[in-house]
Every structure is written in structure tokens, then in C-alpha cells.
XYZ file of N, CA, C and O in Angstrom:
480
model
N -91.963 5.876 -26.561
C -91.574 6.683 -25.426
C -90.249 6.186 -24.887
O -90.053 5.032 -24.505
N -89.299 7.229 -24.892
C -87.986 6.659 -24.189
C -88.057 7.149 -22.680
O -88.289 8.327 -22.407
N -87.805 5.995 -21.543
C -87.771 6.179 -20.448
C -86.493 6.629 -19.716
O -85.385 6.236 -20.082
N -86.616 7.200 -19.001
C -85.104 7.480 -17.656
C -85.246 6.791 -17.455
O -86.338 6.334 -17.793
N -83.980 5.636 -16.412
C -84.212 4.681 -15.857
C -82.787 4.851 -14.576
O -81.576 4.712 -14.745
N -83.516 5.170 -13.427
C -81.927 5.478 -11.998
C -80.776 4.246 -12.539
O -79.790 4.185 -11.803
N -80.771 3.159 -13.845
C -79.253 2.762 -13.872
C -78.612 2.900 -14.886
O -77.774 2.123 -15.345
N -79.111 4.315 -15.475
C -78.869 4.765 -17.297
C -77.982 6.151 -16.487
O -78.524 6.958 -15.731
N -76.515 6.152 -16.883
C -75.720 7.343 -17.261
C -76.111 8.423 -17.932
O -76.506 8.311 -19.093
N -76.065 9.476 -17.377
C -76.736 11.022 -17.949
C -75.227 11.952 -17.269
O -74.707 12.223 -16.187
N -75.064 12.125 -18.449
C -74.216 13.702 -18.883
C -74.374 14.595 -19.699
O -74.148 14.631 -20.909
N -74.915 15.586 -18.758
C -74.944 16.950 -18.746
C -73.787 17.982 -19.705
O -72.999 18.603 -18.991
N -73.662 18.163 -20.967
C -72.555 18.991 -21.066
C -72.414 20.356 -21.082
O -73.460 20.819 -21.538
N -71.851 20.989 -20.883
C -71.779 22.470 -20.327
C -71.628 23.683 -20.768
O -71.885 24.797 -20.312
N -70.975 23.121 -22.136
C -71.073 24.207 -23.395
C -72.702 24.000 -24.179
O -73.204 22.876 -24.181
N -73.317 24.989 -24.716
C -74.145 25.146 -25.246
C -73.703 24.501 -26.768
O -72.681 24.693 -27.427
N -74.727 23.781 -27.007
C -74.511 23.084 -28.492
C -75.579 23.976 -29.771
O -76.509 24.727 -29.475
N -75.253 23.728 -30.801
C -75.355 24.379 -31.637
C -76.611 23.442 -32.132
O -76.315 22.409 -32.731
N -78.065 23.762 -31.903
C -79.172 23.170 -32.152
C -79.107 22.611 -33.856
O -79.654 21.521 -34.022
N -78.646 23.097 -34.800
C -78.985 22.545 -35.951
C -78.347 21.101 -36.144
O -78.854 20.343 -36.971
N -77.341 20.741 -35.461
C -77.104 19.288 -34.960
C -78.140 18.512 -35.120
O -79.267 18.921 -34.841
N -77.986 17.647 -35.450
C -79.341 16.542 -35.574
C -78.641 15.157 -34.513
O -77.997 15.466 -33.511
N -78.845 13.786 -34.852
C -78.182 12.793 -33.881
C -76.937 12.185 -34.264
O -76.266 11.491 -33.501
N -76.524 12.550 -35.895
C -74.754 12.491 -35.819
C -74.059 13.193 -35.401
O -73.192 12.686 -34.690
N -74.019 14.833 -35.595
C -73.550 15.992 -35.175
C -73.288 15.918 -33.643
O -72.181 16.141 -33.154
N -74.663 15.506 -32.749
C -74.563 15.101 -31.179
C -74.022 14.070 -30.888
O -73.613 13.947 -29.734
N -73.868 13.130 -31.723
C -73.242 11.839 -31.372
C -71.286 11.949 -31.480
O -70.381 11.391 -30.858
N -71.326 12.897 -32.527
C -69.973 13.504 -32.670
C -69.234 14.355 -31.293
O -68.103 14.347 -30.807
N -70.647 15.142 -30.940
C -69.910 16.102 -30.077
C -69.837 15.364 -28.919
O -69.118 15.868 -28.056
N -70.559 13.938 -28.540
C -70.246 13.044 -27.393
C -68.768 12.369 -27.338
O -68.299 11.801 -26.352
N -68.280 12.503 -28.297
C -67.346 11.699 -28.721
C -66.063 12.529 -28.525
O -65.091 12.163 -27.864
N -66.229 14.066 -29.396
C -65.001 14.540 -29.364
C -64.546 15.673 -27.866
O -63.444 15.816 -27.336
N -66.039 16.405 -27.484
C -66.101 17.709 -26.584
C -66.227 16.476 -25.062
O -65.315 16.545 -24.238
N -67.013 15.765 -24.901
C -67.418 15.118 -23.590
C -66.337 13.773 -23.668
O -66.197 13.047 -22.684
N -65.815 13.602 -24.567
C -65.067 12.070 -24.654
C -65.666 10.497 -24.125
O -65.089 9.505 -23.681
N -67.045 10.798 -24.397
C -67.589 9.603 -24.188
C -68.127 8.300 -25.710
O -67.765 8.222 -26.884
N -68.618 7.897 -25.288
C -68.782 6.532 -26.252
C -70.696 6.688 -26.043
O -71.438 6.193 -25.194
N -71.086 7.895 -27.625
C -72.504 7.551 -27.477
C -73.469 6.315 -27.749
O -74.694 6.290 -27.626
N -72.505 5.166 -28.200
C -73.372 3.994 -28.143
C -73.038 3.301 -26.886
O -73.038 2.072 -26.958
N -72.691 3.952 -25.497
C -72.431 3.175 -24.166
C -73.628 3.062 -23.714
O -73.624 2.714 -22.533
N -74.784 3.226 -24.211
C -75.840 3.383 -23.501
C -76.346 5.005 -22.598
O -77.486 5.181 -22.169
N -75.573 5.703 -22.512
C -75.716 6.886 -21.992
C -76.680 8.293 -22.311
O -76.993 8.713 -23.425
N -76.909 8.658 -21.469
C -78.083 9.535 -21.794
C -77.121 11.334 -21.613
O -76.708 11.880 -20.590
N -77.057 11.826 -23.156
C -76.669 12.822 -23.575
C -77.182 13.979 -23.469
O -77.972 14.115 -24.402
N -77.148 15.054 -22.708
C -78.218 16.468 -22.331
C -77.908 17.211 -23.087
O -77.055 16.557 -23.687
N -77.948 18.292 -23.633
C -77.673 19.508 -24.316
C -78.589 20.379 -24.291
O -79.793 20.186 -24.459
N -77.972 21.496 -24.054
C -79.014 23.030 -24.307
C -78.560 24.030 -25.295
O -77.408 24.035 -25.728
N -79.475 24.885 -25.655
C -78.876 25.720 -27.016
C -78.653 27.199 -26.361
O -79.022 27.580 -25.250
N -78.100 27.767 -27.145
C -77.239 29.202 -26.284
C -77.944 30.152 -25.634
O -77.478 30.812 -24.705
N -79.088 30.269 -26.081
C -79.991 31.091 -25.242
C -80.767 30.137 -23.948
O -81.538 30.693 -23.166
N -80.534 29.045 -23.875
C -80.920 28.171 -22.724
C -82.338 28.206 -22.985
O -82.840 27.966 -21.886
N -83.505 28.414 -24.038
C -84.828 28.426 -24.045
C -84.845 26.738 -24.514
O -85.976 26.263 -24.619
N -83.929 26.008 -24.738
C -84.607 24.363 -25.197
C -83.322 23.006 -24.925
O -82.207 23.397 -24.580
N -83.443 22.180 -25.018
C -82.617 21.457 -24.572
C -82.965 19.925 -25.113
O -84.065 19.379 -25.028
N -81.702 19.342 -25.717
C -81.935 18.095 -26.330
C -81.660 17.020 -25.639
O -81.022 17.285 -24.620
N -82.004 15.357 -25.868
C -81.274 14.420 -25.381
C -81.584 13.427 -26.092
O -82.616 12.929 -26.541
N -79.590 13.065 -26.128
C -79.526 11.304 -27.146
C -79.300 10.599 -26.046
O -78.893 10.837 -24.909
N -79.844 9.194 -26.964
C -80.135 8.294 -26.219
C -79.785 6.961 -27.255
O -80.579 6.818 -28.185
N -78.609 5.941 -27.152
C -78.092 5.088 -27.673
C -78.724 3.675 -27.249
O -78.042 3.063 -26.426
N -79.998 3.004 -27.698
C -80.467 1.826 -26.996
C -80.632 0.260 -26.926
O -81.261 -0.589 -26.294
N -79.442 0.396 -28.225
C -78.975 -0.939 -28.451
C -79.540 -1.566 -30.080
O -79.248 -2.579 -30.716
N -80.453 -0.432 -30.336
C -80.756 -0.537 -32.184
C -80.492 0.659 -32.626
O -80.258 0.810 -33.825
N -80.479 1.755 -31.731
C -80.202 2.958 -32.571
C -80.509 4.094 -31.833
O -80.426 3.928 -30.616
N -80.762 4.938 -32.121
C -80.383 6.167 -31.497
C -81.885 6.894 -31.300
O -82.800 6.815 -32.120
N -81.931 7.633 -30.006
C -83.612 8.668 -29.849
C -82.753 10.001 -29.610
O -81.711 10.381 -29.075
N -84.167 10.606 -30.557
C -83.103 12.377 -30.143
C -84.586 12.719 -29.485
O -85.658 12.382 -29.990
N -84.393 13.578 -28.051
C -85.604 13.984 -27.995
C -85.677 15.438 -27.609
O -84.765 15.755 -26.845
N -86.543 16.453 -27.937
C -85.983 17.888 -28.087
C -87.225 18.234 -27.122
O -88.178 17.456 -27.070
N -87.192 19.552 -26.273
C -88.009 20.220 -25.464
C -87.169 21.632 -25.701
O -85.976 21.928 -25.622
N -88.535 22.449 -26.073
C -88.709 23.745 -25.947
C -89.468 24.574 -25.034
O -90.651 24.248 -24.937
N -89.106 25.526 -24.366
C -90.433 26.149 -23.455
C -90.674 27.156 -24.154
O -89.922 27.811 -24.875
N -92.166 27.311 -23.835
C -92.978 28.126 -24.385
C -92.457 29.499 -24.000
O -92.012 30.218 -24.894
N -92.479 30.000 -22.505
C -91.727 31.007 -21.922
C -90.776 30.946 -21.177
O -90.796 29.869 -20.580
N -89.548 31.849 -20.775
C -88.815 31.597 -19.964
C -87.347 30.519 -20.656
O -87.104 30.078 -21.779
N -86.618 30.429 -19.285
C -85.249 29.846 -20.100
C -84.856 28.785 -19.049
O -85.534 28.821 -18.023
N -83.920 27.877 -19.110
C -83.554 26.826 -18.275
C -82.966 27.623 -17.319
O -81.875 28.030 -17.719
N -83.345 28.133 -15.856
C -82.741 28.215 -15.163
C -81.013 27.639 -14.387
O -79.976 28.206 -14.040
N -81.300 26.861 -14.401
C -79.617 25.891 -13.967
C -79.005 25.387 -15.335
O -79.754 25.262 -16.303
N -77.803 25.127 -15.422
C -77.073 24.560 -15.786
C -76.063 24.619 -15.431
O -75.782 25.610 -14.757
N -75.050 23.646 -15.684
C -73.836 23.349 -14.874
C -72.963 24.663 -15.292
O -73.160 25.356 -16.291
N -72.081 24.825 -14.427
C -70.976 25.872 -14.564
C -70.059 25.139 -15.230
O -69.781 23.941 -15.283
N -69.593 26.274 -15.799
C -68.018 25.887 -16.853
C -66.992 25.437 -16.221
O -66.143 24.929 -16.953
N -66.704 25.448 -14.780
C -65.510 24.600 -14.075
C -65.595 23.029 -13.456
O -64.879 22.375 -12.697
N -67.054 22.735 -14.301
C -67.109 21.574 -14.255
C -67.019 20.919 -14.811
O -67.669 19.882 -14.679
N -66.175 21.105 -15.762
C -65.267 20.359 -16.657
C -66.265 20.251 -18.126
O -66.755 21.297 -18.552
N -66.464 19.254 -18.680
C -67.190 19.572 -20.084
C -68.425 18.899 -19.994
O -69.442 19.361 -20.512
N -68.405 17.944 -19.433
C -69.919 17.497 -18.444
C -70.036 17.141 -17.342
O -69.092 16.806 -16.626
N -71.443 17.154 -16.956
C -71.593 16.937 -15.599
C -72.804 15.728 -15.082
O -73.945 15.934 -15.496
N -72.629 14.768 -14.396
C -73.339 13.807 -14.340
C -74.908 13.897 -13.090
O -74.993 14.005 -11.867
N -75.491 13.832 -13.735
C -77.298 13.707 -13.169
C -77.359 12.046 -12.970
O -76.751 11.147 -13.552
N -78.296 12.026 -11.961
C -79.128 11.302 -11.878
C -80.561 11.483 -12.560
O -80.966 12.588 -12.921
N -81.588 9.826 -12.761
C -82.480 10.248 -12.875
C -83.335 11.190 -12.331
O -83.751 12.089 -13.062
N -83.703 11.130 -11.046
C -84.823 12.421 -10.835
C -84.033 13.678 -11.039
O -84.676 14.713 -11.213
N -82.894 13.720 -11.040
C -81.978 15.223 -11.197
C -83.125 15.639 -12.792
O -84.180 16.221 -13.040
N -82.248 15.029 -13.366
C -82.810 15.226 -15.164
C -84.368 15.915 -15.225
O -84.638 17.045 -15.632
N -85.262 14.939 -14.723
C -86.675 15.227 -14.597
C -86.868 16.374 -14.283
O -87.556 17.178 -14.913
N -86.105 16.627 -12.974
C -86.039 18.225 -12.611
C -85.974 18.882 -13.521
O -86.962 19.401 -14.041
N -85.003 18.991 -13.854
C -84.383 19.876 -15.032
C -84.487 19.735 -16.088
O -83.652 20.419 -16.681
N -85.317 18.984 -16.957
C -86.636 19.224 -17.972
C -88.048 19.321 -17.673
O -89.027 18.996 -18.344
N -87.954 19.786 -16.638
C -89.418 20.342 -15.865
C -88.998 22.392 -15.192
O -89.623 23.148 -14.448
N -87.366 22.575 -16.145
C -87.262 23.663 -15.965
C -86.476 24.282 -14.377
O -86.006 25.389 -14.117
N -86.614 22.866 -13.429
C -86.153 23.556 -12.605
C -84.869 22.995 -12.103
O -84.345 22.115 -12.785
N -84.241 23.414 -10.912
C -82.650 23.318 -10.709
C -82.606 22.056 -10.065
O -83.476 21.894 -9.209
N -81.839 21.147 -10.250
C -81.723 19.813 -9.925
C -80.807 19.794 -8.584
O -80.807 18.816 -7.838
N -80.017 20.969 -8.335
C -79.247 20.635 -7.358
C -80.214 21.041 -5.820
O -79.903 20.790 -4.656
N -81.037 21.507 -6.174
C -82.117 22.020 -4.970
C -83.001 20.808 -4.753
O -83.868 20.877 -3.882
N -82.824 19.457 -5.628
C -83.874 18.146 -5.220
C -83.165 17.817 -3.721
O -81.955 17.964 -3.547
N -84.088 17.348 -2.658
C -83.444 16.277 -2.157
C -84.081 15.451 -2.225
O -85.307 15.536 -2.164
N -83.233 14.060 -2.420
C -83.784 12.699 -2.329
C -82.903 11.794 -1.733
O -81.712 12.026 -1.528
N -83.666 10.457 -1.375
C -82.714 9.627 -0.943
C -81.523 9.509 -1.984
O -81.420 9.896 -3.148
N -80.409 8.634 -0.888
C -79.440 8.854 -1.830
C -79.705 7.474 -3.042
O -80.840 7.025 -2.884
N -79.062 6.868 -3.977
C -79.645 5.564 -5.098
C -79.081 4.346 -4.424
O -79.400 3.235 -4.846
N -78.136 4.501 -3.242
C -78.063 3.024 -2.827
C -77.085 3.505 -1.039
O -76.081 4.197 -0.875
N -77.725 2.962 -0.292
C -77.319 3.071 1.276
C -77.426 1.387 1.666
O -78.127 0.460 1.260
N -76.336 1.531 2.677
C -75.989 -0.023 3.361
C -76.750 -0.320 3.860
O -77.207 0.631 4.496
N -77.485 -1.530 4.069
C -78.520 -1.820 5.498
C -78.320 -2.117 6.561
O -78.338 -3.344 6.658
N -78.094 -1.552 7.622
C -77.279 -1.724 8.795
C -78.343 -2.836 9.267
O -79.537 -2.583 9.114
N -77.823 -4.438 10.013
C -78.934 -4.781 10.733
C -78.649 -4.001 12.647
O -77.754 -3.461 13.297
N -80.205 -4.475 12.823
C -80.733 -3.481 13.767
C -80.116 -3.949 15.125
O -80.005 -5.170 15.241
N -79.798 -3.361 15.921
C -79.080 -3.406 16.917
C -78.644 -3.315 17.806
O -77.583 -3.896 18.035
């Protein structure tokens, strides 16, 4: 089982990827479309053009997890808009959201790190 973890990097990319990709093909398109480094440890999102499924690599220091979700009915509601450049960065519970189908920008949660004011 590969876990989320709130201090693992997740980008979202925004073009629809071409599902017959396997984890070089995605590891390629991290590299050339998102310009990232898929062995940084980073957690890679992708959805396929009809938005019914959505993949994610995952680089963990021996090798690589591809993990794929399909829905039975229905399509990914959210995904990032195209003026957000070629990806877009989630947090963990964002992600969860949004392989649970629903829109991540409608979570609220605390924010992942606030100052501690002492009391006063």
C-alpha cells in the first residue's frame, strides 16, 4: 500500500495524459510537460481525456508505484484549469478528495503549519 503523507509533493497536471502510458511514458511526461524530477520523491496525478480515471506515480527511493483508479459511473468532477500553468499543486487531504471524486478546492481544513502565538 502506498501512503499520502501531508510532507510528500503532489502535482496535479492539467493536460489529460494519454492512459496507455505505463510508469516510463509518465515518468517522461514528468520530466518533459511538468518539468519536474520524477525520482524527487513527488507524487504525480494524471487523468485520461474523458476524466472517467486517473493515475498516480510515485518515486520512493527503490522504484517507482503506478496506481490507477477508475469509476464505475460518472467522471472526475474538478480538475485544474488550463491557466494554471501545466500543474497544479495539492495537498494531502486535497488529493484524497479528489480520488474520492470530489472537488478539492471546496475542502476546508486547517491550514499544514500556523505560528503559535504565546497567550497573552
Amino acid at each position: 500500500m502506498i501512503q499520502i503523507t501531508p510532507q510528500m509533493r503532489i502535482l496535479v497536471a492539467v493536460e489529460a495524459a494519454d492512459f496507455r502510458k505505463g510508469i516510463d511514458g509518465l515518468a517522461q511526461l514528468c520530466q518533459t510537460v511538468l518539468q519536474r524530477d520524477p525520482f524527487g520523491g513527488g507524487v504525480f496525478v494524471f487523468r485520461n481525456r474523458r476524466a472517467t480515471a486517473v493515475k498516480w506515480l510515485i518515486f520512493d527511493g527503490q522504484g517507482f508505484g503506478l496506481c490507477h483508479k477508475r469509476l464505475s459511473r460518472g467522471r472526475f468532477p474538478w480538475w485544474p484549469a488550463r491557466r494554471a500553468g501545466a500543474a497544479r499543486t495539492l495537498e494531502a487531504h486535497e488529493l484524497q478528495v479528489l480520488l474520492s471524486a470530489g472537488n478539492p478546492e471546496a475542502v476546508q481544513a486547517a491550514p499544514a503549519w500556523r505560528p503559535i502565538c504565546p497567550a497573552g
